[in-house]
Amino acid sequence: MIKEESEEKWLALTRQINELEWLGEDLLSMKRRHEQAVSEIQADCRHLSFALESLLNHMSEDYARKYAEQEANDHLIRQIDRYVDEHLDHVSTYTMGVRRQLERDQEELIGERSRLRWE
């Protein structure tokens, strides 16, 4: 009787352990996709910034707002870069915390599984 109960409990705990591992893998996969998407948006912004800079460079030196527009463009791209860096740092920190919690939960289940009585 104890052996059958332990076997059922062992299977249930193993399933939970595997699910936590899959969650961790899914989390890392989502993190990579998110980082890629944010990097693509950043690249698009840089491309638009470069296009605007190119247009401004073709304008007459007499255009009064040319330098103000160039400064605003440079400032905006610096803000975007800073935001992306900070955002990706926050995502990494959050992901690391979730991974640690998943690992702790997994270790707890492994410990519980190893303490099962078979006799």
CSV table of C-alpha atoms in Angstrom, one decimal:
chain,number,residue,atom,x,y,z
A,1,MET,CA,0.0,0.0,0.0
A,2,ILE,CA,2.7,2.5,1.0
A,3,LYS,CA,4.7,1.5,-2.2
A,4,GLU,CA,1.7,2.3,-4.4
A,5,GLU,CA,1.0,5.6,-2.7
A,6,SER,CA,4.6,6.6,-2.9
A,7,GLU,CA,4.8,5.6,-6.6
A,8,GLU,CA,1.7,7.8,-7.3
A,9,LYS,CA,3.2,10.7,-5.3
A,10,TRP,CA,6.6,10.2,-7.0
A,11,LEU,CA,5.0,10.4,-10.4
A,12,ALA,CA,3.0,13.5,-9.4
A,13,LEU,CA,6.1,15.2,-8.0
A,14,THR,CA,8.1,14.3,-11.1
A,15,ARG,CA,5.4,15.9,-13.3
A,16,GLN,CA,5.5,19.1,-11.2
A,17,ILE,CA,9.3,19.2,-11.3
A,18,ASN,CA,9.2,18.8,-15.1
A,19,GLU,CA,6.5,21.5,-15.4
A,20,LEU,CA,8.7,24.0,-13.4
A,21,GLU,CA,11.6,23.2,-15.7
A,22,TRP,CA,9.5,23.8,-18.8
A,23,LEU,CA,8.2,27.0,-17.3
A,24,GLY,CA,11.8,28.2,-16.8
A,25,GLU,CA,12.6,27.3,-20.4
A,26,ASP,CA,9.5,29.1,-21.7
A,27,LEU,CA,10.4,32.1,-19.6
A,28,LEU,CA,13.9,32.3,-21.2
A,29,SER,CA,12.4,31.8,-24.6
A,30,MET,CA,9.9,34.7,-24.0
A,31,LYS,CA,12.7,36.8,-22.7
A,32,ARG,CA,14.8,36.3,-25.8
A,33,ARG,CA,11.9,37.0,-28.1
A,34,HIS,CA,11.1,40.2,-26.1
A,35,GLU,CA,14.7,41.3,-26.2
A,36,GLN,CA,14.8,40.7,-30.0
A,37,ALA,CA,11.6,42.7,-30.5
A,38,VAL,CA,12.9,45.6,-28.4
A,39,SER,CA,16.2,45.5,-30.3
A,40,GLU,CA,14.3,45.6,-33.6
A,41,ILE,CA,12.3,48.6,-32.5
A,42,GLN,CA,15.5,50.3,-31.4
A,43,ALA,CA,17.0,49.6,-34.8
A,44,ASP,CA,13.9,51.0,-36.5
A,45,CYS,CA,14.2,54.1,-34.5
A,46,ARG,CA,17.9,54.5,-35.4
A,47,HIS,CA,17.0,54.0,-39.0
A,48,LEU,CA,14.4,56.7,-38.9
A,49,SER,CA,16.8,59.0,-37.0
A,50,PHE,CA,19.4,58.4,-39.7
A,51,ALA,CA,16.9,59.2,-42.4
A,52,LEU,CA,15.9,62.4,-40.7
A,53,GLU,CA,19.5,63.4,-40.2
A,54,SER,CA,20.1,62.7,-43.9
A,55,LEU,CA,17.2,64.9,-44.8
A,56,LEU,CA,18.3,67.7,-42.5
A,57,ASN,CA,21.8,67.5,-44.0
A,58,HIS,CA,20.4,68.2,-47.4
A,59,MET,CA,18.6,71.3,-46.2
A,60,SER,CA,20.0,74.7,-46.7
A,61,GLU,CA,22.3,76.1,-44.0
A,62,ASP,CA,20.0,79.1,-43.9
A,63,TYR,CA,17.1,77.0,-42.6
A,64,ALA,CA,16.8,78.4,-39.1
A,65,ARG,CA,15.4,75.3,-37.4
A,66,LYS,CA,17.9,72.8,-38.9
A,67,TYR,CA,20.2,72.7,-36.0
A,68,ALA,CA,17.4,72.6,-33.4
A,69,GLU,CA,15.9,69.7,-35.3
A,70,GLN,CA,19.3,67.9,-35.4
A,71,GLU,CA,19.7,68.4,-31.7
A,72,ALA,CA,16.2,67.2,-31.0
A,73,ASN,CA,16.8,64.1,-33.1
A,74,ASP,CA,20.1,63.3,-31.4
A,75,HIS,CA,18.5,63.8,-28.0
A,76,LEU,CA,15.6,61.5,-28.9
A,77,ILE,CA,17.8,58.7,-30.0
A,78,ARG,CA,19.9,59.0,-26.8
A,79,GLN,CA,16.7,58.8,-24.8
A,80,ILE,CA,15.6,55.7,-26.8
A,81,ASP,CA,18.9,54.0,-26.3
A,82,ARG,CA,18.9,54.8,-22.5
A,83,TYR,CA,15.3,53.5,-22.2
A,84,VAL,CA,16.1,50.3,-24.1
A,85,ASP,CA,19.2,49.7,-21.9
A,86,GLU,CA,17.3,50.3,-18.7
A,87,HIS,CA,14.3,48.2,-19.9
A,88,LEU,CA,16.4,45.2,-20.8
A,89,ASP,CA,18.2,45.5,-17.5
A,90,HIS,CA,14.9,45.4,-15.7
A,91,VAL,CA,13.7,42.4,-17.8
A,92,SER,CA,16.9,40.5,-17.0
A,93,THR,CA,16.6,41.3,-13.3
A,94,TYR,CA,13.0,40.2,-13.2
A,95,THR,CA,13.6,37.1,-15.2
A,96,MET,CA,16.5,36.1,-13.0
A,97,GLY,CA,14.3,36.5,-9.9
A,98,VAL,CA,11.6,34.3,-11.4
A,99,ARG,CA,14.1,31.7,-12.5
A,100,ARG,CA,15.5,31.6,-8.9
A,101,GLN,CA,12.1,31.1,-7.5
A,102,LEU,CA,11.3,28.3,-10.0
A,103,GLU,CA,14.6,26.6,-9.1
A,104,ARG,CA,13.8,26.9,-5.3
A,105,ASP,CA,10.4,25.4,-5.9
A,106,GLN,CA,11.9,22.7,-8.0
A,107,GLU,CA,14.5,21.8,-5.3
A,108,GLU,CA,11.8,21.7,-2.7
A,109,LEU,CA,9.8,19.2,-4.8
A,110,ILE,CA,12.9,17.1,-5.5
A,111,GLY,CA,13.6,17.0,-1.8
A,112,GLU,CA,10.0,16.0,-1.1
A,113,ARG,CA,10.2,13.3,-3.7
A,114,SER,CA,13.5,11.9,-2.3
A,115,ARG,CA,11.9,11.7,1.2
A,116,LEU,CA,9.1,9.4,0.0
A,117,ARG,CA,8.8,6.1,1.9
A,118,TRP,CA,8.8,3.0,-0.2
A,119,GLU,CA,8.3,0.4,2.6
